[in-house]
mmCIF file of C-alpha atoms in Angstrom:
data_model
loop_
_atom_site.group_PDB
_atom_site.id
_atom_site.type_symbol
_atom_site.label_atom_id
_atom_site.label_comp_id
_atom_site.label_asym_id
_atom_site.label_seq_id
_atom_site.Cartn_x
_atom_site.Cartn_y
_atom_site.Cartn_z
ATOM 1 C CA MET A 62 177.750 50.227 7.265
ATOM 2 C CA GLN A 63 178.126 51.475 10.633
ATOM 3 C CA ALA A 64 181.173 51.585 12.219
ATOM 4 C CA PHE A 65 181.483 49.942 16.307
ATOM 5 C CA ALA A 66 183.891 51.420 17.940
ATOM 6 C CA PRO A 67 186.548 48.947 19.120
ATOM 7 C CA LEU A 68 185.806 46.647 22.807
ATOM 8 C CA PRO A 69 188.077 47.976 25.412
ATOM 9 C CA LYS A 70 191.158 45.654 26.335
ATOM 10 C CA ASN A 71 190.297 44.241 29.033
ATOM 11 C CA ILE A 72 187.381 42.446 27.039
ATOM 12 C CA SER A 73 189.156 39.755 25.023
ATOM 13 C CA ARG A 74 187.222 37.137 22.638
ATOM 14 C CA ASN A 75 188.082 34.311 25.696
ATOM 15 C CA ALA A 76 186.342 36.177 27.948
ATOM 16 C CA LEU A 77 182.963 36.844 25.473
ATOM 17 C CA THR A 78 183.200 32.874 25.145
ATOM 18 C CA HIS A 79 183.561 32.557 28.922
ATOM 19 C CA LEU A 80 180.665 34.400 29.481
ATOM 20 C CA ARG A 81 178.490 32.362 26.885
ATOM 21 C CA ASP A 82 179.313 29.172 27.614
ATOM 22 C CA ASP A 83 178.307 30.285 31.384
ATOM 23 C CA LEU A 84 174.698 31.690 30.021
ATOM 24 C CA ALA A 85 174.571 28.427 28.005
ATOM 25 C CA ARG A 86 174.956 26.436 31.179
ATOM 26 C CA ARG A 87 172.508 29.093 33.235
ATOM 27 C CA GLU A 88 169.827 28.232 30.054
ATOM 28 C CA SER A 89 170.318 24.372 30.714
ATOM 29 C CA VAL A 90 169.494 24.281 34.800
ATOM 30 C CA LEU A 91 166.693 26.826 33.811
ATOM 31 C CA GLN A 92 165.179 24.110 30.674
ATOM 32 C CA THR A 93 166.156 22.045 33.646
ATOM 33 C CA MET A 94 163.540 23.634 35.902
ATOM 34 C CA ILE A 95 161.279 24.674 33.259
ATOM 35 C CA HIS A 96 160.340 20.955 32.016
ATOM 36 C CA ARG A 97 160.086 19.782 36.168
ATOM 37 C CA PHE A 98 157.229 22.241 36.456
ATOM 38 C CA GLU A 99 155.861 20.673 33.225
ATOM 39 C CA THR A 100 156.316 16.799 33.957
ATOM 40 C CA GLN A 101 154.878 17.565 37.548
ATOM 41 C CA TYR A 102 151.836 19.901 36.496
ATOM 42 C CA LYS A 103 151.032 18.653 32.553
ATOM 43 C CA ILE A 104 149.690 21.580 31.577
ATOM 44 C CA SER A 105 151.273 24.958 30.411
ATOM 45 C CA LEU A 106 152.344 28.223 33.050
ATOM 46 C CA GLU A 107 149.314 29.487 31.539
ATOM 47 C CA THR A 108 146.668 26.805 32.194
ATOM 48 C CA PHE A 109 148.490 26.854 35.627
ATOM 49 C CA GLU A 110 147.872 30.331 36.959
ATOM 50 C CA THR A 111 144.596 30.275 35.581
ATOM 51 C CA ARG A 112 143.445 27.563 37.467
ATOM 52 C CA LEU A 113 145.542 29.290 40.395
ATOM 53 C CA ALA A 114 143.465 32.720 39.781
ATOM 54 C CA GLN A 115 140.541 30.902 39.635
ATOM 55 C CA GLY A 116 140.875 29.177 43.340
ATOM 56 C CA GLN A 117 142.241 25.687 42.647
ATOM 57 C CA GLY A 118 145.603 24.343 43.704
ATOM 58 C CA GLN A 119 146.564 25.544 46.837
ATOM 59 C CA GLU A 120 148.159 28.426 48.121
ATOM 60 C CA HIS A 121 151.117 26.451 49.154
ATOM 61 C CA PRO A 122 153.281 25.820 47.100
ATOM 62 C CA ASP A 123 151.340 25.622 44.315
ATOM 63 C CA TRP A 124 152.096 29.323 43.968
ATOM 64 C CA GLU A 125 155.430 29.340 44.892
ATOM 65 C CA ASP A 126 156.127 27.246 41.941
ATOM 66 C CA SER A 127 153.949 29.785 39.574
ATOM 67 C CA ILE A 128 156.489 32.615 40.411
ATOM 68 C CA GLU A 129 158.904 30.250 40.506
ATOM 69 C CA TRP A 130 158.108 29.295 36.875
ATOM 70 C CA ARG A 131 157.188 32.476 36.075
ATOM 71 C CA ASN A 132 160.593 33.701 36.801
ATOM 72 C CA ALA A 133 162.746 30.826 34.858
ATOM 73 C CA LEU A 134 160.597 31.900 31.896
ATOM 74 C CA ASP A 135 162.089 35.332 31.909
ATOM 75 C CA GLU A 136 165.473 34.209 33.005
ATOM 76 C CA LEU A 137 165.689 32.149 30.553
ATOM 77 C CA LYS A 138 164.716 34.562 27.907
ATOM 78 C CA GLN A 139 167.097 37.144 28.913
ATOM 79 C CA ALA A 140 169.734 34.566 28.648
ATOM 80 C CA ASP A 141 168.906 34.072 25.761
ATOM 81 C CA LEU A 142 168.936 36.983 24.753
ATOM 82 C CA MET A 143 172.444 38.077 26.234
ATOM 83 C CA LYS A 144 173.241 34.748 25.223
ATOM 84 C CA ARG A 145 173.183 36.681 21.391
ATOM 85 C CA VAL A 146 174.340 39.329 22.201
ATOM 86 C CA LEU A 147 177.618 37.494 22.836
ATOM 87 C CA GLU A 148 177.325 35.464 19.591
ATOM 88 C CA TRP A 149 177.499 38.813 18.388
ATOM 89 C CA LEU A 150 180.335 40.782 19.839
ATOM 90 C CA LEU A 151 182.193 37.439 18.959
ATOM 91 C CA ARG A 152 181.392 37.577 15.425
ATOM 92 C CA SER A 153 182.520 41.436 15.275
ATOM 93 C CA LYS A 154 185.545 40.726 16.787
ATOM 94 C CA ALA A 155 186.785 37.929 14.538
ATOM 95 C CA ARG A 156 186.502 40.563 11.947
#
């Protein structure tokens, strides 16, 4: 098993837990945004973007919504990755 360097002293278990909790709250906000778009348009983002590319829909606000929707999905993936890293660090620090 590979040994890892210890965490810097100023990064406590409490700090990692706080970051993980902040990410969970951020994920909740992003999921709410995504749900709002799914409810409003009643289609997937991919279908929505295809329709916009074919000239269906309004340029404003539909294109802005598609950008915001795409960004929320991308940010949700990043938040999930960061949360999993923090959880791994917390498990590692517990050993």
